[in-house]
mmCIF file of C-alpha atoms and ligand atoms in Angstrom:
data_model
loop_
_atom_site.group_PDB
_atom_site.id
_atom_site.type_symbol
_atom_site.label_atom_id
_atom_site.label_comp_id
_atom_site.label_asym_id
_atom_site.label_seq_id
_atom_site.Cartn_x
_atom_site.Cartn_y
_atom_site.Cartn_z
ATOM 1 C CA UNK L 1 -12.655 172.298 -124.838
ATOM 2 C CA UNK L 2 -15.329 174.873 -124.396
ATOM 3 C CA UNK L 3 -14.747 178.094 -122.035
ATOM 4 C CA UNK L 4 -15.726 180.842 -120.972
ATOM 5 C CA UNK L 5 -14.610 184.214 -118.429
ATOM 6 C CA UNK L 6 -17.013 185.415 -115.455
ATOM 7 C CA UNK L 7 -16.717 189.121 -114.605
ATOM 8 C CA UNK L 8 -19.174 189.713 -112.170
ATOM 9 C CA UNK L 9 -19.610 193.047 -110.120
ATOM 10 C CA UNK L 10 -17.832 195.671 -111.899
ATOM 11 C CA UNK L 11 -19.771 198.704 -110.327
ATOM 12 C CA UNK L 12 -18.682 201.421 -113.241
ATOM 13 C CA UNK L 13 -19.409 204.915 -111.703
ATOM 14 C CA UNK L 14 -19.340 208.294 -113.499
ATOM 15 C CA UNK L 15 -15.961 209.601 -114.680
ATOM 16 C CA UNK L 16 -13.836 211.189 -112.123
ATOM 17 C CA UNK L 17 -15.991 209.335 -109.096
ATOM 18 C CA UNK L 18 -15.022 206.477 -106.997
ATOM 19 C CA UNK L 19 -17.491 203.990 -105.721
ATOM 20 C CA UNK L 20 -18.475 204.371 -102.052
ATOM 21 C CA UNK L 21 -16.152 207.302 -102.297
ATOM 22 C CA UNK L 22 -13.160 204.402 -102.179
ATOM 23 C CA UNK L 23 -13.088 202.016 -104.926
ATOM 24 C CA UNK L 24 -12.136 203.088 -108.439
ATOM 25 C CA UNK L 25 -14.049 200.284 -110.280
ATOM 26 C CA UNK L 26 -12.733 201.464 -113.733
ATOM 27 C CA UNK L 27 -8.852 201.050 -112.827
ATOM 28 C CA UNK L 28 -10.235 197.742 -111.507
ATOM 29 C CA UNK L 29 -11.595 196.429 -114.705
ATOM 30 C CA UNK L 30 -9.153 197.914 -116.698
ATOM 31 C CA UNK L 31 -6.978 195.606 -115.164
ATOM 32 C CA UNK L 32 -9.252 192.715 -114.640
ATOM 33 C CA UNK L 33 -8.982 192.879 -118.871
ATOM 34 C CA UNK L 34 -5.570 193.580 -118.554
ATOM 35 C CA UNK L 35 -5.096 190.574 -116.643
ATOM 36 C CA UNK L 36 -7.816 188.271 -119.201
ATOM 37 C CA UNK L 37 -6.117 189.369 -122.347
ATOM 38 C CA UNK L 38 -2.654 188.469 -121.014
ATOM 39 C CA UNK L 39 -3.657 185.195 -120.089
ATOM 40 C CA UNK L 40 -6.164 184.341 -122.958
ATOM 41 C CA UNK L 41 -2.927 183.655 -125.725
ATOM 42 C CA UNK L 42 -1.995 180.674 -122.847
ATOM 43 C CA UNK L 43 -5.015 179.069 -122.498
ATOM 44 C CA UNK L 44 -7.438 176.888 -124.613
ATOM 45 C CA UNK L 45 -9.898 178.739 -126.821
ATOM 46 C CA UNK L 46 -12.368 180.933 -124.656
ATOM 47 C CA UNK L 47 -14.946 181.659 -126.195
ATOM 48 C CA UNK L 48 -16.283 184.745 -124.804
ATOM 49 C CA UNK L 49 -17.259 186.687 -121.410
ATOM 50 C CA UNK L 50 -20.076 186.795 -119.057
ATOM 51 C CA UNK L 51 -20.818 189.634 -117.032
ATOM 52 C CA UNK L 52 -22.736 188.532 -114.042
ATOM 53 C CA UNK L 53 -24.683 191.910 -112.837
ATOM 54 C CA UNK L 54 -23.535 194.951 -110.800
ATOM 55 C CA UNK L 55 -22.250 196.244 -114.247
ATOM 56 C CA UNK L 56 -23.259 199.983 -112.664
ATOM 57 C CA UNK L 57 -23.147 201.244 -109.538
ATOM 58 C CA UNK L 58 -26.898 203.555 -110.200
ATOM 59 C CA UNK L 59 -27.839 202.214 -113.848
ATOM 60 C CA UNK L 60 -27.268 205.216 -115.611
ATOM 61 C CA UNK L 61 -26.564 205.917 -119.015
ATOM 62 C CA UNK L 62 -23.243 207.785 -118.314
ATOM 63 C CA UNK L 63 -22.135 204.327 -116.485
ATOM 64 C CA UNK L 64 -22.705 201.947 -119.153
ATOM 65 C CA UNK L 65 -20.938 204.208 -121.831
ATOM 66 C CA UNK L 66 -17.995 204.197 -119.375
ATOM 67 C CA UNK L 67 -18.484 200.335 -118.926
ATOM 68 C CA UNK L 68 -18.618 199.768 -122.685
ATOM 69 C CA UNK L 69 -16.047 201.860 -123.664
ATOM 70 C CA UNK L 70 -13.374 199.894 -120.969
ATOM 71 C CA UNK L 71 -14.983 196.404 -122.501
ATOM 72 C CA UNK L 72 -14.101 197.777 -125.826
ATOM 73 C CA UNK L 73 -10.396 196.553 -125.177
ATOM 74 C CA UNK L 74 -11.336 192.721 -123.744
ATOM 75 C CA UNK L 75 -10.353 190.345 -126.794
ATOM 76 C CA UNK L 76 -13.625 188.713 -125.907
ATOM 77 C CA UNK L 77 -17.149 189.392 -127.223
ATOM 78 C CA UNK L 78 -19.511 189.468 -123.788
ATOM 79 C CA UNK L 79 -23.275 188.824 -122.594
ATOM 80 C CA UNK L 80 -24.440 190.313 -119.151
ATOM 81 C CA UNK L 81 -27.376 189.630 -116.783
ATOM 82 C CA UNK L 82 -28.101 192.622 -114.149
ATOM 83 C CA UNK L 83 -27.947 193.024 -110.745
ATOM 84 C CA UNK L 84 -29.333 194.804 -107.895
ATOM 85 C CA UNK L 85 -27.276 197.817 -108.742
ATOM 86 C CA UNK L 86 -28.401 197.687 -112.560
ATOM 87 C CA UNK L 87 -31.705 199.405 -114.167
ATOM 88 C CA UNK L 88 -33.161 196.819 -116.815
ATOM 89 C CA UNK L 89 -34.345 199.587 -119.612
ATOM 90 C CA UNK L 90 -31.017 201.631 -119.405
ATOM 91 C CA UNK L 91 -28.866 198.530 -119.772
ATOM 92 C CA UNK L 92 -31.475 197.484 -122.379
ATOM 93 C CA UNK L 93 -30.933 200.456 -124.151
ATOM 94 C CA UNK L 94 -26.854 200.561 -123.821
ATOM 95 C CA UNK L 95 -26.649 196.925 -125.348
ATOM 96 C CA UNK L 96 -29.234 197.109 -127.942
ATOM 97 C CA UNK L 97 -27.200 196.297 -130.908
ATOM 98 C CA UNK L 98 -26.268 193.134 -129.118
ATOM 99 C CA UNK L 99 -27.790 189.766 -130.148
ATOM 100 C CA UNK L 100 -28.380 188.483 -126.515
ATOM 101 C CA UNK L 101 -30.024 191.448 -125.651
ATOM 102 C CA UNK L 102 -34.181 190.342 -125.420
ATOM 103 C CA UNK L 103 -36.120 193.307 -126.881
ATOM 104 C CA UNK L 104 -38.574 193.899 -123.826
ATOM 105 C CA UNK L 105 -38.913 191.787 -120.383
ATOM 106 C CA UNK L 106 -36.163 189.981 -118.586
ATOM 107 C CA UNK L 107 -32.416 190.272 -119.450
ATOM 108 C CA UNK L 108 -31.783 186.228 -119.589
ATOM 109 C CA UNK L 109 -30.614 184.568 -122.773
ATOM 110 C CA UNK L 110 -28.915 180.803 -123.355
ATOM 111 C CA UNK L 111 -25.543 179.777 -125.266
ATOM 112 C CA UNK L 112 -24.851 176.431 -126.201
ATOM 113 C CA UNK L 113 -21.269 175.794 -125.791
ATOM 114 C CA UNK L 114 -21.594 171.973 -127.056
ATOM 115 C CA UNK L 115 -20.298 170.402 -124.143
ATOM 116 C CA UNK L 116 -22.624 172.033 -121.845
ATOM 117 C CA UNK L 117 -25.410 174.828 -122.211
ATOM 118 C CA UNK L 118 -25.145 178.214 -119.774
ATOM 119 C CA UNK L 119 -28.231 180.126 -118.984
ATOM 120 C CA UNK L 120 -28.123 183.714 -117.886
ATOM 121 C CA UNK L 121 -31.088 184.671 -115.790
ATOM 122 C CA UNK L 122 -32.108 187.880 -114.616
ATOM 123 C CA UNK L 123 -33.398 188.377 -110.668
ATOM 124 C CA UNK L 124 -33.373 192.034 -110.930
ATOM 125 C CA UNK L 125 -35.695 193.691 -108.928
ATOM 126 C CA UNK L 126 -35.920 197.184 -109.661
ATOM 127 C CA UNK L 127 -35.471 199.322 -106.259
ATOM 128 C CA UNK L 128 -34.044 196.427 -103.772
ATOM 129 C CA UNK L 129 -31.612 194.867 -103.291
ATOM 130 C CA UNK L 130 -32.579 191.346 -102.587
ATOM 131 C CA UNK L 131 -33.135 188.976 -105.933
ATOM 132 C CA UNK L 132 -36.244 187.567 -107.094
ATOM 133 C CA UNK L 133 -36.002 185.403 -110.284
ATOM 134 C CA UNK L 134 -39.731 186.123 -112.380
ATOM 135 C CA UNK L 135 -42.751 184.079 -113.716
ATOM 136 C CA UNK L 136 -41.157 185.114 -117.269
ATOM 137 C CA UNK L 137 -37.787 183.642 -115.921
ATOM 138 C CA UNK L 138 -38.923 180.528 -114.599
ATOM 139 C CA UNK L 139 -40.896 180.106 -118.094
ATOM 140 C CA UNK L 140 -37.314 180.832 -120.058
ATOM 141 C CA UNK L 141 -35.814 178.556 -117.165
ATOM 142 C CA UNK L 142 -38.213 175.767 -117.747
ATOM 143 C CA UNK L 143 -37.800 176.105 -121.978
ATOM 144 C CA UNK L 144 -33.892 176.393 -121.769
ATOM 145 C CA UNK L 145 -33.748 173.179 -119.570
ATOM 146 C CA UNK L 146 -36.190 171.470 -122.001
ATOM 147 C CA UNK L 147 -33.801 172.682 -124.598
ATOM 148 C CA UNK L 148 -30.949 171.249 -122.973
ATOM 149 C CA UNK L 149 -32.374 167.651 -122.801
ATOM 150 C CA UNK L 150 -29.979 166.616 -120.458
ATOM 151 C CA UNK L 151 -26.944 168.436 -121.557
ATOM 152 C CA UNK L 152 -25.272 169.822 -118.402
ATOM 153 C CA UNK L 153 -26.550 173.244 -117.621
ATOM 154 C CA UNK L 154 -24.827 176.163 -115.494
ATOM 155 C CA UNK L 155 -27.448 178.674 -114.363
ATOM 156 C CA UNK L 156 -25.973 182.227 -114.166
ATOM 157 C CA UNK L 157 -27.595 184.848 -112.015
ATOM 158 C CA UNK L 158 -26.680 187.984 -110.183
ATOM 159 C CA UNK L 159 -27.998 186.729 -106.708
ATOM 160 C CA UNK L 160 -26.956 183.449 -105.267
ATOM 161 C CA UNK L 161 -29.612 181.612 -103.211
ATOM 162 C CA UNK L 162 -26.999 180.039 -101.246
ATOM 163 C CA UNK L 163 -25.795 182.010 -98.040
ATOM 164 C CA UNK L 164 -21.958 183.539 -97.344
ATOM 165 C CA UNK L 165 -22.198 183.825 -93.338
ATOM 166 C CA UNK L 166 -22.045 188.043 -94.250
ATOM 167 C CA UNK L 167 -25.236 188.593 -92.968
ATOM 168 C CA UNK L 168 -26.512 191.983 -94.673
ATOM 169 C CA UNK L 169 -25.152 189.862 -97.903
ATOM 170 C CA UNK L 170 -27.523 186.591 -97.171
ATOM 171 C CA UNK L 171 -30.262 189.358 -96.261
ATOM 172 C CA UNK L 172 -30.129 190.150 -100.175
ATOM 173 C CA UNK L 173 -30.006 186.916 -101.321
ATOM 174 C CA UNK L 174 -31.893 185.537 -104.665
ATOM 175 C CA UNK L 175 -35.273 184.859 -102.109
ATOM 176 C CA UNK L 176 -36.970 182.218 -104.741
ATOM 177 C CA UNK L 177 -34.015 180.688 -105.196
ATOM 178 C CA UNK L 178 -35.030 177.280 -103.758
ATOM 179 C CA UNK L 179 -37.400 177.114 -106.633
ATOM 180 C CA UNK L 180 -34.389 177.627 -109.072
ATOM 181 C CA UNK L 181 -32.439 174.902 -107.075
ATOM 182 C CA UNK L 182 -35.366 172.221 -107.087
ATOM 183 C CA UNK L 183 -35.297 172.577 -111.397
ATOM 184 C CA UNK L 184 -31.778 172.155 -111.205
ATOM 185 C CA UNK L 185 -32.343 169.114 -108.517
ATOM 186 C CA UNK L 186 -35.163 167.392 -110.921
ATOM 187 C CA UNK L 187 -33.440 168.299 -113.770
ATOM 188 C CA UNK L 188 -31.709 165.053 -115.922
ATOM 189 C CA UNK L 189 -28.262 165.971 -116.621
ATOM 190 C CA UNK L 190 -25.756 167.555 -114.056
ATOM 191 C CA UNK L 191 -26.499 171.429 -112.946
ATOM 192 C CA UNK L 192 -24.639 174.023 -111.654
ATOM 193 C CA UNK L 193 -25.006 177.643 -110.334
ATOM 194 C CA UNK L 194 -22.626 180.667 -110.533
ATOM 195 C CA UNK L 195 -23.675 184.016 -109.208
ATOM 196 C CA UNK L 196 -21.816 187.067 -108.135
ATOM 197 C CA UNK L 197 -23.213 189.802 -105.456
ATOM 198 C CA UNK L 198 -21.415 188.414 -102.341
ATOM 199 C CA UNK L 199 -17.613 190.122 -103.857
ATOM 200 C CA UNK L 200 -15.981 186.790 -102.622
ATOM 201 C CA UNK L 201 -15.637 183.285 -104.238
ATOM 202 C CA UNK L 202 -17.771 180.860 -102.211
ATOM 203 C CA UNK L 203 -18.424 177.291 -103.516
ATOM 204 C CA UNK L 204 -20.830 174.792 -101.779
ATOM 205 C CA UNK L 205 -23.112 171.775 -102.500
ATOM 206 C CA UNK L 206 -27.018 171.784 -102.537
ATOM 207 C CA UNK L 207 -27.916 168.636 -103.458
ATOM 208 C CA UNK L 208 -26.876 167.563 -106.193
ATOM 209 C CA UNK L 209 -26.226 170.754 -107.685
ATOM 210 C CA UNK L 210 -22.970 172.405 -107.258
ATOM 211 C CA UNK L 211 -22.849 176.868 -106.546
ATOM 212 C CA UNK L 212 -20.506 178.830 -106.439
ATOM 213 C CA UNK L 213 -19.957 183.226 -105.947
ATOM 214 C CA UNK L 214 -17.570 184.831 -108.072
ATOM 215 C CA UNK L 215 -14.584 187.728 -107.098
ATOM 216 C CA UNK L 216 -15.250 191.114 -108.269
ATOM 217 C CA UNK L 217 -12.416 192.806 -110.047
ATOM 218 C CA UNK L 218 -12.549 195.645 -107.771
ATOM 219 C CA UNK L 219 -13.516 195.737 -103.993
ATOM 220 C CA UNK L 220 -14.422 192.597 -102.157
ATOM 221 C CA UNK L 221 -17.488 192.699 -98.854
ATOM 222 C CA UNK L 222 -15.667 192.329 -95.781
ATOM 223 C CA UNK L 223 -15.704 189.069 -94.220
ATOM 224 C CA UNK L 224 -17.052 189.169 -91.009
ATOM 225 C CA UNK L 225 -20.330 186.654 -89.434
ATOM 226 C CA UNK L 226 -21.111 189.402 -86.442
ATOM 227 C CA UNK L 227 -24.299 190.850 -86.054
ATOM 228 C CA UNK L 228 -22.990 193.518 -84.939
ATOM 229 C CA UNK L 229 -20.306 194.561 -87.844
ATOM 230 C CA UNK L 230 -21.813 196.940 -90.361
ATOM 231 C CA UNK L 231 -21.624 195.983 -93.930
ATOM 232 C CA UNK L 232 -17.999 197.012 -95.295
ATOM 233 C CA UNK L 233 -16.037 197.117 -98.458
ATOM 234 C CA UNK L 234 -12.539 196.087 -98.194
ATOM 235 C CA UNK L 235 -9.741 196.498 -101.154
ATOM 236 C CA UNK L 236 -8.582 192.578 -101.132
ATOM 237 C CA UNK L 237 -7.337 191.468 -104.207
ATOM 238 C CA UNK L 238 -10.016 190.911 -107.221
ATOM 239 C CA UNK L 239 -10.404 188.235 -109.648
ATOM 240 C CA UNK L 240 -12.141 186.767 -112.415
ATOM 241 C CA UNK L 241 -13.257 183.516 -113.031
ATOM 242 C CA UNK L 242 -12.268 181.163 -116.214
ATOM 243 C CA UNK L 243 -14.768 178.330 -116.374
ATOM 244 C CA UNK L 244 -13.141 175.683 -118.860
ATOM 245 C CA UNK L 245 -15.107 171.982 -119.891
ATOM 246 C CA UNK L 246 -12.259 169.263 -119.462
ATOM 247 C CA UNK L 247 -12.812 165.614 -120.556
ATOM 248 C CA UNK L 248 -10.646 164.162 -118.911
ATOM 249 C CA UNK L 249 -10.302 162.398 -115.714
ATOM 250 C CA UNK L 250 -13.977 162.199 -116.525
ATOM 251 C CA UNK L 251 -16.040 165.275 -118.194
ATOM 252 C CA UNK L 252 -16.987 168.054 -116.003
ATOM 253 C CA UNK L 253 -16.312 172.160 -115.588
ATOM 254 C CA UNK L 254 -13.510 173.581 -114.272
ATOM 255 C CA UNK L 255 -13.131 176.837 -112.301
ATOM 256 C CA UNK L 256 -9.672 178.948 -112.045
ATOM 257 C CA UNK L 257 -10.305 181.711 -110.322
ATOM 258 C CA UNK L 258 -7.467 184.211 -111.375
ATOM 259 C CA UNK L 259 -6.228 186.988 -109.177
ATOM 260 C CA UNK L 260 -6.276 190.678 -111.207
ATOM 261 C CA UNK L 261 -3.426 192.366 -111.286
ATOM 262 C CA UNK L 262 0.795 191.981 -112.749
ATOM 263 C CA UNK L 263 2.694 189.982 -110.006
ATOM 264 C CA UNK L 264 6.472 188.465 -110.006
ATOM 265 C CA UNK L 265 7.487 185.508 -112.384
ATOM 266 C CA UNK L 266 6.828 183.590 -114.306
ATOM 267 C CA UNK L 267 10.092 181.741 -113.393
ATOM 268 C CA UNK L 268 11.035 178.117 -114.139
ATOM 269 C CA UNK L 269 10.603 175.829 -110.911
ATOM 270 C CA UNK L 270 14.301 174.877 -112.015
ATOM 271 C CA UNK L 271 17.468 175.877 -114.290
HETATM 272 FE FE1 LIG T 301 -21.987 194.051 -106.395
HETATM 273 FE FE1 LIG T 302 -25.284 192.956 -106.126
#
């Protein structure tokens, strides 16, 4: 049955530099694909990767060479969307060669994985940090659900709409996004939403359409609902998300989020 892998947030910073002077991102992915390709020979076909935005820390071109040359080694081919820490022409320009990559406008693009189709939207907004998703991506939106007929959709952006309780993180939030949620709430066949951003897996109901926030590999955002707490990193553990169709007990998606990292066992529950 159909799958694919969600990286989201990887934040790749120059050689030699950490992010926010703490986090080496690159160690962090480098064992998020550690962990992906170990696991990949044990699983039903994937079919490839998504990167869900935050591929850079400052959009340079120095970052995505370093970000391409650690994807080199993932036994996956890979699409990406930005994020708030992206720049649209320099990622345009790293991933050029690549099919999914639109020639000018938005970075959004659609796959058809048979049992369900996943559309990759971009609510980049050069300069902040909040998400807005464009005329030109409600228009791809609008075509790709059209498209789908009724074919279960999941809807991939950088910025959830729905809120994490981390208020500086809500603050940022995709700010149109209850005009990407009422599509999904008219739309015929059953929708879903996966974004990144937040650094923490978060799943909730709107309506009928079900969203959930994806781990980073590297550092997560502190949890903490106080006013008063200033917006923190923290080095929990990271993860990455495998999203696999299953047919049976009836059809639907699956997520597994899987820690990154080498841990003890396997060992037989017995003999
Ligand atoms: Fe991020
Ligand atoms: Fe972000």
């Amino acid at each position: 049955m159909p799958a694919f892998i969600q990286i989201t947030d990887t934040h790749i910073v120059p050689e030699g530099q950490l992010a926010y002077g703490k986090s080496d991102t690159a160690a962090a992915l480098r064992e998020a694909i550690a962990t992906v390709n170990g696991v990949l020979p044990r699983l039903d076909p994937v079919e490839c990767a998504i990167i869900t935005g935050d591929l850079t820390d400052f959009g340079t071109c120095a970052e995505y060479e370093r970000l391409k040359a650690t994807m080199a080694d993932l036994d996956l081919p890979y699409m990406a969307i930005p994020g708030n820490h992206d720049a649209r022409d320099t990622m345009r320009a790293a991933f050029a060669d690549e099919a999914w990559m639109p020639d000018v406008g938005p970075i959004q693009w659609s796959r058809d994985f048979g049992e369900f189709m996943l559309i990759g939207l971009d609510t980049l907004v050069e300069g902040s940090h909040h998400g807005i998703l464009s005329d030109e991506g409600f228009a791809f939106l609008d075509a790709a659900l059209a498209a789908a007929n009724g074919q279960p959709v999941v809807v991939a952006t950088h910025h959830p709409w729905m809120h994490s309780g981390v208020i500086a993180m809500d603050t940022n939030n995709l700010r149109n996004g209850g005009a990407l949620l009422a599509r999904l709430e008219a739309y015929p066949g059953s929708a879903r939403m996966i974004s990144g951003h937040v650094h923490r897996t978060l799943t909730t109901q709107i309506g009928r359409v079900t969203c959930q926030i994806a781990p980073a590999p590297c550092h997560a955002v502190h949890l903490s609902h106080l006013p008063t707490s200033v917006n923190s990193l923290i080095m929990e553990p990271g993860g990455v998300t495998l999203w696999q169709w299953h047919n049976a007990p009836q059809p639907c998606l699956v997520s597994n989020v899987i820690p990154v990292g080498r841990f003890g066992g396997p060992w037989p529950f017995y003999g």
